[in-house]
Each structure stands twice: as C-alpha cells, then as structure tokens.
Short mmCIF file of C-alpha atoms in Angstrom, two decimals:
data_model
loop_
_atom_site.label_atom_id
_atom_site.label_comp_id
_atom_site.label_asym_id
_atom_site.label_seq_id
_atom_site.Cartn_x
_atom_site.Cartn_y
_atom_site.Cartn_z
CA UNK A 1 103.93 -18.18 -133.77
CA UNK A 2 101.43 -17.26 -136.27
CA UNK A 3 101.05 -13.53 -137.88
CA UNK A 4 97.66 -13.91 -137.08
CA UNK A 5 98.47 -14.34 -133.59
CA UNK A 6 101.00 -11.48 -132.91
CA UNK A 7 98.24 -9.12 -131.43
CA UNK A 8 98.86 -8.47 -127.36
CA UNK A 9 95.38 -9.96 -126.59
CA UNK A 10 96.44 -13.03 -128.01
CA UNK A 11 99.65 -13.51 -126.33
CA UNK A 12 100.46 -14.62 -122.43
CA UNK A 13 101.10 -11.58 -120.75
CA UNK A 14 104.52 -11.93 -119.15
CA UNK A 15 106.18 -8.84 -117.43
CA UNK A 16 109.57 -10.38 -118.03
CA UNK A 17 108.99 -10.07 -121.92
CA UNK A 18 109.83 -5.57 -121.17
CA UNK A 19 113.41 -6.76 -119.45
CA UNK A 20 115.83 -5.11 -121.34
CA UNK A 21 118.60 -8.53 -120.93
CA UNK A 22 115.71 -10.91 -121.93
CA UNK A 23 114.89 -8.55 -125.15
CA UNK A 24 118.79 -8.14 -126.29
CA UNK A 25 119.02 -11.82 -125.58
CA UNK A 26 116.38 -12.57 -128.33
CA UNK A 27 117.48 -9.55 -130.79
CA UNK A 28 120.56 -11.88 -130.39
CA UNK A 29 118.75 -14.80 -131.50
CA UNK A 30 116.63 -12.94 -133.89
CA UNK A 31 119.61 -12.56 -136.13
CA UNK A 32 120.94 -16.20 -135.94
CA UNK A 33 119.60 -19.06 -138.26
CA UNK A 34 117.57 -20.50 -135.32
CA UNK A 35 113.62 -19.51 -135.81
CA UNK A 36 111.01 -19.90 -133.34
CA UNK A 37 109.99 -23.69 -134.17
CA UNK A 38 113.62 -24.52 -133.37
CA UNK A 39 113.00 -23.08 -129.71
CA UNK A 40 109.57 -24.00 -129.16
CA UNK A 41 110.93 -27.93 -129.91
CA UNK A 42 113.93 -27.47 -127.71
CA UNK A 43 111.31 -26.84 -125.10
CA UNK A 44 110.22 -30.63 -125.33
CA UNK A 45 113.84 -31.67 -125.16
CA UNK A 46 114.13 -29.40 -121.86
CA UNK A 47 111.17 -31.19 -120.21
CA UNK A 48 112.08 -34.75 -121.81
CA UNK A 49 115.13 -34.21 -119.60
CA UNK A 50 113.54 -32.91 -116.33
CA UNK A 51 111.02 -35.67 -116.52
CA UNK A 52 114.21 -38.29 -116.32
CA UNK A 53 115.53 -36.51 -113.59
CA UNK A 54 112.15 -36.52 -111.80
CA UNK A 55 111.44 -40.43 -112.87
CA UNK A 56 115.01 -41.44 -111.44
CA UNK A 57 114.33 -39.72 -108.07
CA UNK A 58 112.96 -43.07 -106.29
CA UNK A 59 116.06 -44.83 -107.33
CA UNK A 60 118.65 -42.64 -105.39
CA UNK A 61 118.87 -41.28 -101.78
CA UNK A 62 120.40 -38.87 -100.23
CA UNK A 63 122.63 -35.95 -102.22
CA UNK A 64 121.93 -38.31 -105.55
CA UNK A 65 118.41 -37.71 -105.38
CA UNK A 66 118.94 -33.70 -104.05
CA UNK A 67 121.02 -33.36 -107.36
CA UNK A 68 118.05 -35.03 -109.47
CA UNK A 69 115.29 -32.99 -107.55
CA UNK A 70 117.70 -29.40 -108.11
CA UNK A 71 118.28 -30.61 -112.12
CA UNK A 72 114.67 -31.31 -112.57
CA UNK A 73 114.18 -27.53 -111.50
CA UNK A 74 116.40 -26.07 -113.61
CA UNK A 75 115.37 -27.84 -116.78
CA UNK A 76 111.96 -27.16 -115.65
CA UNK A 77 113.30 -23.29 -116.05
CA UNK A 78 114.90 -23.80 -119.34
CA UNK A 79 111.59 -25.38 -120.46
CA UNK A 80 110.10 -22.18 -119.83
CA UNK A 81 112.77 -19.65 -120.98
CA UNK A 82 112.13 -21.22 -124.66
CA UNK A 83 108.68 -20.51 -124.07
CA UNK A 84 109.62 -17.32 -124.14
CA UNK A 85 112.19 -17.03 -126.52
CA UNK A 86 110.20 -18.49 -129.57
CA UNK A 87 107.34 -15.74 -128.65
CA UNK A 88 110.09 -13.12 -128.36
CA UNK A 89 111.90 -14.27 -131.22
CA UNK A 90 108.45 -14.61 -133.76
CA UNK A 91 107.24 -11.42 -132.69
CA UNK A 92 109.53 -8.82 -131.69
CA UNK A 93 112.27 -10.65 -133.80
CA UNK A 94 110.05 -10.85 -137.15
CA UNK A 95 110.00 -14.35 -137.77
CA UNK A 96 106.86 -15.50 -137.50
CA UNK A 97 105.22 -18.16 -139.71
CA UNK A 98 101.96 -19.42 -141.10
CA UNK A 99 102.47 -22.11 -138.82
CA UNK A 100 104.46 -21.14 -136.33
CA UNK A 101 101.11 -21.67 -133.49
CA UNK A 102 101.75 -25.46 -134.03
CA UNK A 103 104.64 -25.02 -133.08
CA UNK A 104 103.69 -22.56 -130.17
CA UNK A 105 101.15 -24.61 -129.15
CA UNK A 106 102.09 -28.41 -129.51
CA UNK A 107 104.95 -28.55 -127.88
CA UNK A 108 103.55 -27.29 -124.30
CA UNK A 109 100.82 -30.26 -124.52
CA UNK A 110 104.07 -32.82 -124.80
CA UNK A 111 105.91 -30.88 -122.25
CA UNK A 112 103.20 -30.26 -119.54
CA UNK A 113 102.47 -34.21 -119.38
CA UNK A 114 106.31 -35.10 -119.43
CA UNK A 115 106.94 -33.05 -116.22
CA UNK A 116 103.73 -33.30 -114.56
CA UNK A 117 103.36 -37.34 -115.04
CA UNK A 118 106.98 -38.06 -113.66
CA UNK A 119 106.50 -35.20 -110.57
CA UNK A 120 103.89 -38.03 -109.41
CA UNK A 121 105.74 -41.25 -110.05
CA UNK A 122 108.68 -38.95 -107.89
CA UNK A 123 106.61 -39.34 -105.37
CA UNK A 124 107.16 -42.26 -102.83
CA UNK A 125 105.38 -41.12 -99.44
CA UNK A 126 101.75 -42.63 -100.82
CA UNK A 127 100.75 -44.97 -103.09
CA UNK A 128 98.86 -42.52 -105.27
CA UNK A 129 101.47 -40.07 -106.09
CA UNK A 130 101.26 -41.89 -110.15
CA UNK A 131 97.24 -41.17 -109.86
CA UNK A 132 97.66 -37.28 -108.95
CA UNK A 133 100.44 -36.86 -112.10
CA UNK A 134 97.83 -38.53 -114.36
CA UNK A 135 95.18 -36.03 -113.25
CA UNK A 136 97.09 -32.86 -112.89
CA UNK A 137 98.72 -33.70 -116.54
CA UNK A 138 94.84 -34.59 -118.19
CA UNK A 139 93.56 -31.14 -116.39
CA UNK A 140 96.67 -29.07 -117.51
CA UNK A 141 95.75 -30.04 -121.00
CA UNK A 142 92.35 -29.22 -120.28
CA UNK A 143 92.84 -25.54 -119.60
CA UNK A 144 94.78 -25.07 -122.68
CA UNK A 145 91.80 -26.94 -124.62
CA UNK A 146 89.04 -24.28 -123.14
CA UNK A 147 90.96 -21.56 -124.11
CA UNK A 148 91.77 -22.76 -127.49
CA UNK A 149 88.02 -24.03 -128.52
CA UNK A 150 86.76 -20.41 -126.29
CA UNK A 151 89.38 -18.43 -129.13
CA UNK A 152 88.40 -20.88 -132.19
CA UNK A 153 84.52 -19.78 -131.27
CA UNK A 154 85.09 -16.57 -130.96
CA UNK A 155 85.82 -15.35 -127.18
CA UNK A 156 88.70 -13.38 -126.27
CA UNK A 157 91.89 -15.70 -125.42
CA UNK A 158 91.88 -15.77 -121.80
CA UNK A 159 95.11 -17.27 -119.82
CA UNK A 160 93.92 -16.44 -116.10
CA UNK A 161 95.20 -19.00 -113.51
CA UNK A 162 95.06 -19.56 -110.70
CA UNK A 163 97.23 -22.64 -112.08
CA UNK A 164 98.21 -21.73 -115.59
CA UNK A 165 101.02 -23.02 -117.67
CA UNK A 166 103.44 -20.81 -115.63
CA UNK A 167 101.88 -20.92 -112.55
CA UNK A 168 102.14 -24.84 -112.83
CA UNK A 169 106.04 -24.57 -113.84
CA UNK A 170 106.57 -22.46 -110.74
CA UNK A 171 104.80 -24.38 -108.49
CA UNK A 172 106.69 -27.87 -109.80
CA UNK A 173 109.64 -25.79 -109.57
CA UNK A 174 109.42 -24.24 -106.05
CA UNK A 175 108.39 -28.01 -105.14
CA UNK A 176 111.61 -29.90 -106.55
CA UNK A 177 114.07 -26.71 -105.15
CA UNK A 178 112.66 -28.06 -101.48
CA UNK A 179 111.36 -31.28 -101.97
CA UNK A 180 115.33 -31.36 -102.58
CA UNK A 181 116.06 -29.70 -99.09
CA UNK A 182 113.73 -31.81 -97.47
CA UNK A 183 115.46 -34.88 -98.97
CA UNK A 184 118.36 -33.92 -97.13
CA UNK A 185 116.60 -33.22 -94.02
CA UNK A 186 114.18 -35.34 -93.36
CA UNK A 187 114.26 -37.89 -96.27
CA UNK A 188 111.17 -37.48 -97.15
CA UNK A 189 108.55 -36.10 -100.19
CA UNK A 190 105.46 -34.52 -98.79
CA UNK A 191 106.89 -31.38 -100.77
CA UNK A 192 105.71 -32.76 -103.82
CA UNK A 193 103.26 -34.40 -102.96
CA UNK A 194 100.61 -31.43 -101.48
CA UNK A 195 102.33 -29.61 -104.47
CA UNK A 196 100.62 -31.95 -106.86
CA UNK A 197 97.31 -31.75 -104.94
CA UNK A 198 97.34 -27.73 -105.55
CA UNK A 199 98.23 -28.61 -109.42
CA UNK A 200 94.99 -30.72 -109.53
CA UNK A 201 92.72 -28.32 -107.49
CA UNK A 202 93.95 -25.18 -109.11
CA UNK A 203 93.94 -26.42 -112.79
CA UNK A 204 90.69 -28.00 -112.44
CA UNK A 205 89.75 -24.55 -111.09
CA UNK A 206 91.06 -22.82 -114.24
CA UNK A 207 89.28 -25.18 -116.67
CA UNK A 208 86.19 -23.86 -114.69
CA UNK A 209 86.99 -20.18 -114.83
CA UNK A 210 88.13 -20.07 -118.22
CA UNK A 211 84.81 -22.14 -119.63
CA UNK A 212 82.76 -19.83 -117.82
CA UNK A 213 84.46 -16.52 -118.63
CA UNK A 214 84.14 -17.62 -122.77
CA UNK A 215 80.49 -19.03 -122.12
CA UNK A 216 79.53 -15.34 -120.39
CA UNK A 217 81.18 -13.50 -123.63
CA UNK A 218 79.23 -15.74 -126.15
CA UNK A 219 75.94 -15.31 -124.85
CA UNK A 220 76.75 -11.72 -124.00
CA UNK A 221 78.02 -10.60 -127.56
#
C-alpha cells in the first residue's frame, strides 16, 4: 500500500483490523523480511488454490467433493486474511511503498475472477451455473473500477456493499461450508447456485450505488 493511501478514508473499514491477536500477529510480521507485496501476492496463490478445489468439485461425489467444497472455504479465508495482513503490515507495520497500491489493488482483480468463475463451473444442478460465474466475476470487477475512477476524479473512496469484496468472500464462503453439507445430504448444489444469483444481483447493485454516490459528490462539490 501506498503512503499516499494510508489515510482511514482511504482504507476498507474492517472492525477486525482493532483485534488485539490480529494486530500482534502483523507486529510479528512487521519485523520479518516479508513486506506487504509478498502478502498481497500470496493472496492470488490462496485463491489460485480454492478455485482448483472449486473446479474439481463436479469430478468427485460424496465426502471427496465435501472435502473440496470445505478446502475451497478455507482458502477462500486465507485469501482474505492476506488482505488484511498486507494493509496491516504497510500501515501500522511501516512498510509501505510508492507502489505498494499495485500491489493492493491488482491482486484482488486476479483473485475475485479465480474464485468467482470456478464457484459457477462448481455448479452442476443447471446448465448456466458457467454463465452466472462469468457475470458475477465481470460485475465484481466492476465495483472496484467505480470506486477507483470515483477516487482518481476526485470523490471520496467509497466501499459500501451490499456485495463488496468481503461481502462476496463471505457469501462464497458460507455457500461452499453448506453447499458441502448439502452434498452429503441431499447430493445436490442449489447452495451455490442461488448464492451466485445474490453475487450477481448485489454486485450489480453496488456498481449502481457506488456510481451514484461519486456522481452526487461531483456535481455537489
């Protein structure tokens, strides 16, 4: 992350960042020769690796695919945690670079289309399931494009959901946690699917709000 972008205003507000663990955990890191960039690229490896798991799901049944469907989760999770990590790290650990925002900021356009993509070729209930990753991963990049171009014009960076990036990592999560128990169950992935159709509604409902909050604050200004 960028010096220039170390202001609160600028930064996802997460409540988890004031947990005591989570800050001792990146003082930790802070003081190892691992910088921010280092994390925010581990975050693609992460996602690489839950968007196997998720791709593989047709291929197995039963416990196989429960065990793909449970490790897509918890990469999913690690994906995230170096999301925050390379924040925590830049900022509170004082390593942040001139172009540490690439680095902030590239990474989560690989990662969202990884994991969204392969949550809709999971799917085997429809025939559509591929169309629905497609969308949800175009309109996740979208909502990080409005907020960027709102910032690079001049509005205030604005990271309101209702699907944002971790709103959309939670809800893929949530999904493959019981899309796994319904595997089990009832052998079966409507799970994932309707969880896929609330990506694609909600995101395209961010890209909405977010356009019109920065198009209010330009003409208001």
């Amino acid at each position: 992350m960028s010096p220039e972008n170390n202001s609160p205003e600028n930064r996802r507000p997460l409540k988890v960042r004031g947990v005591g663990m989570v800050n001792q955990f990146a003082k930790w890191l802070s003081q190892k020769s691992i910088t921010p960039n280092h994390i925010s690229l581990l975050s693609i490896v992460f996602a690489l690796f839950a968007a196997l798991c998720l791709l593989l799901v047709p291929q197995y049944f039963g416990w196989q695919r429960f065990a793909l469907y449970i490790g897509a989760a918890l990469l999913i999770q690690g994906r995230l945690l170096c999301n925050l990590f390379d924040g925590l790290v830049a900022i509170e650990g004082g390593k942040s670079t001139a172009s540490g925002e690439l680095f902030n900021d590239i990474p989560d356009r690989i990662s969202d289309p990884f994991i969204i993509i392969t949550a809709g070729y999971s799917i085997t209930c429809v025939s559509y399931g591929d169309v629905l990753g497609w969308c949800g991963a175009l309109l996740a990049v979208l909502t990080a494009y409005v907020r960027t171009l709102a910032v690079s014009i001049g509005a205030p960076a604005n990271f309101t959901g209702p699907m944002a990036k971790q709103h959309r990592m939670a809800l893929l999560t949530f999904a493959c946690v019981v899309a796994a128990i319904e595997q089990i169950l009832w052998q079966h992935d409507f799970v994932m699917l309707i969880a896929l159709i609330v990506l694609n509604m909600g995101a395209a409902l961010t890209t909405w709000r977010r356009a019109v909050f920065a198009y209010r604050f330009l003409e208001n200004k």
